[in-house]
PDB file of C-alpha atoms and ligand atoms in Angstrom:
ATOM      1  CA  MET A   1       0.671  11.834 -12.142  1.00  0.00           C
ATOM      2  CA  ILE A   2       0.141  10.344  -8.688  1.00  0.00           C
ATOM      3  CA  PHE A   3       0.387   6.588  -8.204  1.00  0.00           C
ATOM      4  CA  ASP A   4      -0.790   4.392  -5.379  1.00  0.00           C
ATOM      5  CA  LYS A   5       1.838   1.726  -4.665  1.00  0.00           C
ATOM      6  CA  ASP A   6       0.470  -1.688  -3.698  1.00  0.00           C
ATOM      7  CA  GLY A   7      -1.685  -3.341  -6.331  1.00  0.00           C
ATOM      8  CA  THR A   8      -0.931  -0.430  -8.669  1.00  0.00           C
ATOM      9  CA  LEU A   9       2.856  -0.600  -9.234  1.00  0.00           C
ATOM     10  CA  VAL A  10       3.927  -3.230  -6.693  1.00  0.00           C
ATOM     11  CA  ASP A  11       2.468  -6.711  -7.240  1.00  0.00           C
ATOM     12  CA  GLN A  12      -0.041  -7.633  -4.523  1.00  0.00           C
ATOM     13  CA  GLN A  13       1.704 -11.033  -4.298  1.00  0.00           C
ATOM     14  CA  THR A  14       4.433  -9.129  -2.468  1.00  0.00           C
ATOM     15  CA  TRP A  15       2.016  -8.520   0.394  1.00  0.00           C
ATOM     16  CA  ASP A  16       0.503 -12.009   0.237  1.00  0.00           C
ATOM     17  CA  ARG A  17       3.965 -13.402   0.998  1.00  0.00           C
ATOM     18  CA  VAL A  18       5.115 -10.701   3.422  1.00  0.00           C
ATOM     19  CA  THR A  19       1.870 -10.813   5.434  1.00  0.00           C
ATOM     20  CA  GLY A  20       2.036 -14.611   5.722  1.00  0.00           C
ATOM     21  CA  SER A  21       5.641 -14.545   6.936  1.00  0.00           C
ATOM     22  CA  LEU A  22       4.837 -11.644   9.263  1.00  0.00           C
ATOM     23  CA  LEU A  23       2.000 -13.627  10.885  1.00  0.00           C
ATOM     24  CA  ASP A  24       4.274 -16.687  11.273  1.00  0.00           C
ATOM     25  CA  HIS A  25       6.893 -14.497  12.944  1.00  0.00           C
ATOM     26  CA  LEU A  26       4.573 -12.515  15.237  1.00  0.00           C
ATOM     27  CA  PHE A  27       2.328 -15.367  16.344  1.00  0.00           C
ATOM     28  CA  PRO A  28       4.168 -18.683  16.720  1.00  0.00           C
ATOM     29  CA  ASP A  29       1.143 -20.118  18.557  1.00  0.00           C
ATOM     30  CA  VAL A  30      -1.104 -21.644  15.886  1.00  0.00           C
ATOM     31  CA  GLU A  31      -4.459 -20.715  17.441  1.00  0.00           C
ATOM     32  CA  THR A  32      -3.383 -17.117  17.995  1.00  0.00           C
ATOM     33  CA  ARG A  33      -2.049 -16.949  14.427  1.00  0.00           C
ATOM     34  CA  GLU A  34      -5.337 -18.247  13.046  1.00  0.00           C
ATOM     35  CA  ALA A  35      -7.335 -15.685  15.041  1.00  0.00           C
ATOM     36  CA  ALA A  36      -5.014 -12.842  13.999  1.00  0.00           C
ATOM     37  CA  SER A  37      -5.286 -13.960  10.375  1.00  0.00           C
ATOM     38  CA  ARG A  38      -9.066 -13.805  10.507  1.00  0.00           C
ATOM     39  CA  ALA A  39      -8.869 -10.272  11.966  1.00  0.00           C
ATOM     40  CA  ILE A  40      -7.065  -9.027   8.853  1.00  0.00           C
ATOM     41  CA  GLU A  41      -8.857 -11.366   6.393  1.00  0.00           C
ATOM     42  CA  TYR A  42      -5.691 -13.301   5.523  1.00  0.00           C
ATOM     43  CA  ASP A  43      -6.172 -16.879   4.285  1.00  0.00           C
ATOM     44  CA  LEU A  44      -3.479 -19.071   5.849  1.00  0.00           C
ATOM     45  CA  ASP A  45      -4.333 -21.975   3.521  1.00  0.00           C
ATOM     46  CA  SER A  46      -3.796 -20.104   0.261  1.00  0.00           C
ATOM     47  CA  ARG A  47      -1.220 -17.761   1.886  1.00  0.00           C
ATOM     48  CA  SER A  48      -2.986 -14.725   0.454  1.00  0.00           C
ATOM     49  CA  ILE A  49      -4.948 -11.664   1.506  1.00  0.00           C
ATOM     50  CA  SER A  50      -8.628 -12.304   0.804  1.00  0.00           C
ATOM     51  CA  PRO A  51     -10.096 -10.403  -2.166  1.00  0.00           C
ATOM     52  CA  GLY A  52     -11.785  -7.240  -0.944  1.00  0.00           C
ATOM     53  CA  ALA A  53     -10.100  -7.378   2.501  1.00  0.00           C
ATOM     54  CA  ALA A  54     -10.115  -4.027   4.298  1.00  0.00           C
ATOM     55  CA  ILE A  55      -6.334  -4.087   4.769  1.00  0.00           C
ATOM     56  CA  LEU A  56      -5.850  -3.763   0.997  1.00  0.00           C
ATOM     57  CA  ALA A  57      -6.869  -0.125   1.353  1.00  0.00           C
ATOM     58  CA  GLU A  58      -5.926   0.615   4.962  1.00  0.00           C
ATOM     59  CA  SER A  59      -2.867   2.416   6.298  1.00  0.00           C
ATOM     60  CA  ASN A  60      -0.278   0.472   8.268  1.00  0.00           C
ATOM     61  CA  ASP A  61      -1.416   1.877  11.612  1.00  0.00           C
ATOM     62  CA  GLN A  62      -5.007   0.776  10.916  1.00  0.00           C
ATOM     63  CA  TRP A  63      -4.147  -2.871  10.295  1.00  0.00           C
ATOM     64  CA  ILE A  64      -1.563  -2.886  13.085  1.00  0.00           C
ATOM     65  CA  ASP A  65      -4.540  -1.923  15.291  1.00  0.00           C
ATOM     66  CA  ARG A  66      -6.316  -5.069  14.045  1.00  0.00           C
ATOM     67  CA  LEU A  67      -3.355  -7.300  14.975  1.00  0.00           C
ATOM     68  CA  ALA A  68      -2.323  -5.657  18.264  1.00  0.00           C
ATOM     69  CA  PRO A  69      -5.002  -7.373  20.430  1.00  0.00           C
ATOM     70  CA  PHE A  70      -3.339 -10.722  19.638  1.00  0.00           C
ATOM     71  CA  ASP A  71       0.094  -9.611  20.833  1.00  0.00           C
ATOM     72  CA  PRO A  72       0.766 -11.474  24.100  1.00  0.00           C
ATOM     73  CA  ASP A  73       3.037  -8.673  25.384  1.00  0.00           C
ATOM     74  CA  GLY A  74       0.271  -6.054  25.156  1.00  0.00           C
ATOM     75  CA  ASP A  75       2.729  -3.215  24.450  1.00  0.00           C
ATOM     76  CA  LYS A  76       1.146  -1.598  21.396  1.00  0.00           C
ATOM     77  CA  PRO A  77       3.877   0.948  20.490  1.00  0.00           C
ATOM     78  CA  ALA A  78       6.552  -1.759  20.747  1.00  0.00           C
ATOM     79  CA  PHE A  79       4.355  -4.137  18.732  1.00  0.00           C
ATOM     80  CA  GLY A  80       3.901  -1.521  16.003  1.00  0.00           C
ATOM     81  CA  GLU A  81       7.662  -0.983  15.764  1.00  0.00           C
ATOM     82  CA  ARG A  82       8.231  -4.740  15.618  1.00  0.00           C
ATOM     83  CA  VAL A  83       5.719  -5.064  12.779  1.00  0.00           C
ATOM     84  CA  GLU A  84       7.327  -2.248  10.754  1.00  0.00           C
ATOM     85  CA  SER A  85      10.872  -3.567  11.268  1.00  0.00           C
ATOM     86  CA  THR A  86       9.833  -7.145  10.414  1.00  0.00           C
ATOM     87  CA  ILE A  87       8.124  -5.930   7.240  1.00  0.00           C
ATOM     88  CA  ALA A  88      11.239  -3.955   6.259  1.00  0.00           C
ATOM     89  CA  GLU A  89      13.272  -7.157   6.569  1.00  0.00           C
ATOM     90  CA  LEU A  90      10.746  -9.338   4.712  1.00  0.00           C
ATOM     91  CA  ILE A  91      10.250  -6.822   1.911  1.00  0.00           C
ATOM     92  CA  ARG A  92      13.919  -7.073   0.916  1.00  0.00           C
ATOM     93  CA  THR A  93      13.462 -10.559  -0.468  1.00  0.00           C
ATOM     94  CA  ASN A  94       9.801 -10.390  -1.508  1.00  0.00           C
ATOM     95  CA  VAL A  95       9.072  -7.107  -3.240  1.00  0.00           C
ATOM     96  CA  CYS A  96       8.147  -7.486  -6.907  1.00  0.00           C
ATOM     97  CA  ALA A  97       6.728  -5.121  -9.507  1.00  0.00           C
ATOM     98  CA  LEU A  98       3.513  -5.616 -11.429  1.00  0.00           C
ATOM     99  CA  ASP A  99       4.005  -6.552 -15.063  1.00  0.00           C
ATOM    100  CA  GLY A 100       4.516  -3.406 -17.099  1.00  0.00           C
ATOM    101  CA  ALA A 101       5.271  -1.115 -14.160  1.00  0.00           C
ATOM    102  CA  ASP A 102       8.989  -0.868 -15.001  1.00  0.00           C
ATOM    103  CA  GLU A 103       8.228   0.011 -18.591  1.00  0.00           C
ATOM    104  CA  LEU A 104       5.541   2.543 -17.674  1.00  0.00           C
ATOM    105  CA  LEU A 105       7.712   4.373 -15.136  1.00  0.00           C
ATOM    106  CA  GLY A 106      10.683   4.315 -17.498  1.00  0.00           C
ATOM    107  CA  HIS A 107       8.564   5.807 -20.251  1.00  0.00           C
ATOM    108  CA  LEU A 108       7.107   8.520 -18.001  1.00  0.00           C
ATOM    109  CA  ALA A 109      10.619   9.407 -16.818  1.00  0.00           C
ATOM    110  CA  SER A 110      11.479  10.267 -20.418  1.00  0.00           C
ATOM    111  CA  THR A 111       8.660  12.853 -20.493  1.00  0.00           C
ATOM    112  CA  ASP A 112       8.197  16.040 -18.474  1.00  0.00           C
ATOM    113  CA  VAL A 113       5.325  14.546 -16.440  1.00  0.00           C
ATOM    114  CA  LEU A 114       5.902  14.859 -12.687  1.00  0.00           C
ATOM    115  CA  ILE A 115       5.566  11.509 -10.928  1.00  0.00           C
ATOM    116  CA  ALA A 116       4.557  11.017  -7.286  1.00  0.00           C
ATOM    117  CA  LEU A 117       3.774   8.073  -5.042  1.00  0.00           C
ATOM    118  CA  ALA A 118       0.974   8.373  -2.446  1.00  0.00           C
ATOM    119  CA  THR A 119       0.679   5.230  -0.348  1.00  0.00           C
ATOM    120  CA  ASN A 120      -0.954   4.127   2.904  1.00  0.00           C
ATOM    121  CA  ASP A 121       2.286   2.260   3.634  1.00  0.00           C
ATOM    122  CA  SER A 122       4.843   4.194   5.701  1.00  0.00           C
ATOM    123  CA  GLU A 123       7.043   6.641   3.787  1.00  0.00           C
ATOM    124  CA  ALA A 124      10.222   4.851   4.879  1.00  0.00           C
ATOM    125  CA  SER A 125       8.873   1.478   3.753  1.00  0.00           C
ATOM    126  CA  ALA A 126       7.761   2.973   0.427  1.00  0.00           C
ATOM    127  CA  ARG A 127      11.176   4.554  -0.174  1.00  0.00           C
ATOM    128  CA  ASN A 128      12.821   1.234   0.688  1.00  0.00           C
ATOM    129  CA  GLN A 129      10.678  -0.637  -1.858  1.00  0.00           C
ATOM    130  CA  VAL A 130      11.183   2.001  -4.541  1.00  0.00           C
ATOM    131  CA  ALA A 131      14.961   1.702  -4.060  1.00  0.00           C
ATOM    132  CA  LEU A 132      14.831  -2.117  -4.129  1.00  0.00           C
ATOM    133  CA  LEU A 133      12.918  -1.964  -7.425  1.00  0.00           C
ATOM    134  CA  GLY A 134      15.392   0.551  -8.897  1.00  0.00           C
ATOM    135  CA  TRP A 135      12.729   3.211  -9.264  1.00  0.00           C
ATOM    136  CA  GLN A 136      14.202   5.980  -7.113  1.00  0.00           C
ATOM    137  CA  GLN A 137      15.087   8.093 -10.167  1.00  0.00           C
ATOM    138  CA  HIS A 138      11.514   7.921 -11.436  1.00  0.00           C
ATOM    139  CA  PHE A 139       9.752   9.655  -8.547  1.00  0.00           C
ATOM    140  CA  ASP A 140       9.674  13.385  -7.896  1.00  0.00           C
ATOM    141  CA  ALA A 141       7.929  12.872  -4.520  1.00  0.00           C
ATOM    142  CA  ILE A 142       6.966  10.005  -2.199  1.00  0.00           C
ATOM    143  CA  VAL A 143       4.460  10.330   0.650  1.00  0.00           C
ATOM    144  CA  GLY A 144       3.091   7.746   3.079  1.00  0.00           C
ATOM    145  CA  TYR A 145       0.400   7.638   5.753  1.00  0.00           C
ATOM    146  CA  ASP A 146       2.943   8.964   8.273  1.00  0.00           C
ATOM    147  CA  SER A 147       4.290  11.887   6.208  1.00  0.00           C
ATOM    148  CA  GLY A 148       2.078  14.386   8.014  1.00  0.00           C
ATOM    149  CA  HIS A 149      -0.796  14.684   5.537  1.00  0.00           C
ATOM    150  CA  GLY A 150      -3.091  11.879   6.756  1.00  0.00           C
ATOM    151  CA  ALA A 151      -3.986   8.628   4.977  1.00  0.00           C
ATOM    152  CA  LYS A 152      -6.271   7.856   2.036  1.00  0.00           C
ATOM    153  CA  PRO A 153      -9.295   7.983   1.608  1.00  0.00           C
ATOM    154  CA  ALA A 154      -8.796  11.507   3.047  1.00  0.00           C
ATOM    155  CA  PRO A 155      -7.345  13.782   0.358  1.00  0.00           C
ATOM    156  CA  GLY A 156      -4.518  15.332   2.431  1.00  0.00           C
ATOM    157  CA  MET A 157      -1.655  13.475   0.719  1.00  0.00           C
ATOM    158  CA  LEU A 158      -2.892  14.385  -2.725  1.00  0.00           C
ATOM    159  CA  LEU A 159      -3.554  18.027  -1.856  1.00  0.00           C
ATOM    160  CA  ALA A 160      -0.041  18.297  -0.369  1.00  0.00           C
ATOM    161  CA  LEU A 161       1.442  16.938  -3.607  1.00  0.00           C
ATOM    162  CA  LEU A 162      -0.575  19.382  -5.744  1.00  0.00           C
ATOM    163  CA  GLU A 163       0.663  22.248  -3.584  1.00  0.00           C
ATOM    164  CA  HIS A 164       4.248  20.971  -3.675  1.00  0.00           C
ATOM    165  CA  PHE A 165       4.239  20.821  -7.468  1.00  0.00           C
ATOM    166  CA  HIS A 166       2.008  23.898  -8.004  1.00  0.00           C
ATOM    167  CA  VAL A 167      -0.358  21.779 -10.100  1.00  0.00           C
ATOM    168  CA  ARG A 168      -4.143  22.261 -10.367  1.00  0.00           C
ATOM    169  CA  PRO A 169      -6.307  19.211  -9.535  1.00  0.00           C
ATOM    170  CA  ALA A 170      -7.738  19.036 -13.061  1.00  0.00           C
ATOM    171  CA  ASP A 171      -4.207  18.849 -14.497  1.00  0.00           C
ATOM    172  CA  ALA A 172      -3.280  15.843 -12.329  1.00  0.00           C
ATOM    173  CA  LEU A 173      -4.224  12.153 -12.516  1.00  0.00           C
ATOM    174  CA  MET A 174      -4.502   9.686  -9.629  1.00  0.00           C
ATOM    175  CA  VAL A 175      -3.888   6.024 -10.494  1.00  0.00           C
ATOM    176  CA  GLY A 176      -4.929   3.419  -7.925  1.00  0.00           C
ATOM    177  CA  ASP A 177      -6.567   0.076  -7.284  1.00  0.00           C
ATOM    178  CA  THR A 178      -8.891   0.603  -4.309  1.00  0.00           C
ATOM    179  CA  TRP A 179     -11.888   2.635  -3.190  1.00  0.00           C
ATOM    180  CA  ALA A 180      -9.554   4.580  -0.870  1.00  0.00           C
ATOM    181  CA  ASP A 181      -7.584   5.835  -3.884  1.00  0.00           C
ATOM    182  CA  GLN A 182     -10.775   6.697  -5.725  1.00  0.00           C
ATOM    183  CA  HIS A 183     -12.312   8.567  -2.783  1.00  0.00           C
ATOM    184  CA  ALA A 184      -9.085  10.483  -2.073  1.00  0.00           C
ATOM    185  CA  ALA A 185      -8.877  11.544  -5.724  1.00  0.00           C
ATOM    186  CA  GLU A 186     -12.519  12.611  -5.825  1.00  0.00           C
ATOM    187  CA  ALA A 187     -12.167  14.593  -2.583  1.00  0.00           C
ATOM    188  CA  ALA A 188      -9.104  16.371  -4.025  1.00  0.00           C
ATOM    189  CA  GLY A 189     -10.862  17.040  -7.338  1.00  0.00           C
ATOM    190  CA  ILE A 190      -8.315  14.943  -9.255  1.00  0.00           C
ATOM    191  CA  PRO A 191      -9.361  12.670 -12.164  1.00  0.00           C
ATOM    192  CA  PHE A 192      -8.960   8.985 -11.230  1.00  0.00           C
ATOM    193  CA  ALA A 193      -7.806   5.954 -13.226  1.00  0.00           C
ATOM    194  CA  LEU A 194      -8.517   2.495 -11.810  1.00  0.00           C
ATOM    195  CA  VAL A 195      -6.042  -0.386 -12.087  1.00  0.00           C
ATOM    196  CA  GLN A 196      -8.267  -3.450 -12.240  1.00  0.00           C
ATOM    197  CA  HIS A 197      -7.341  -6.696 -10.514  1.00  0.00           C
ATOM    198  CA  GLY A 198     -10.720  -7.871  -9.298  1.00  0.00           C
ATOM    199  CA  ASN A 199      -9.925  -6.831  -5.732  1.00  0.00           C
ATOM    200  CA  LEU A 200     -12.771  -4.386  -5.494  1.00  0.00           C
ATOM    201  CA  SER A 201     -15.450  -5.215  -8.009  1.00  0.00           C
ATOM    202  CA  GLU A 202     -17.868  -2.646  -6.582  1.00  0.00           C
ATOM    203  CA  ILE A 203     -15.702   0.309  -7.604  1.00  0.00           C
ATOM    204  CA  GLN A 204     -14.943  -1.281 -10.943  1.00  0.00           C
ATOM    205  CA  GLU A 205     -18.665  -1.290 -11.603  1.00  0.00           C
ATOM    206  CA  ASP A 206     -18.922   2.331 -10.451  1.00  0.00           C
ATOM    207  CA  VAL A 207     -16.095   3.503 -12.633  1.00  0.00           C
ATOM    208  CA  VAL A 208     -16.381   1.251 -15.650  1.00  0.00           C
ATOM    209  CA  GLY A 209     -20.114   0.590 -15.686  1.00  0.00           C
TER     210      GLY A 209
HETATM  211 MG1   MG B 301      -3.347  -0.220  -3.540  1.00  0.00          MG
END
């Protein structure tokens, strides 16, 4: 069973808080912060990522690309490293699990089902969050956008996991909350289960309707 992370096991409120603090840190100038917020569809008033925002499904490097033009230093590699290190610091005090995720992972760990995480976050960040949540014993594999298999919606991560575990697509299940998860699963030939939060009503209609 392959899980997406954010919005599937990790509460999206984690990223509402981390993204807000990240923007405060990166862009102390108010006008620049407001412009950067619009570029990633983050609402500074409600301190939350807007429903349906592209960054909910994008890999870290994609939304770093959206923020980089607002960096006054103009050094994109250095900016990207600063973003990742700031997130790693902010995550320590903000990461929280979705209701029921602890129980579900604990239950699955008592079975012989193989459990993997496939996220568009970086692998290091994902491993950090899994450790903070006490889930490291539950996962047989963790891959991120930078693990060498590409990012969702391309199927590379999922195909690499199937190969690693010697599992056929039809015998696996992908669980996620965005169109990127759904498309990656379909491209890999893996059945897909949608976690519904109202983030992406269009795929809910596709899947449920
Ligand atoms: Mg997600």
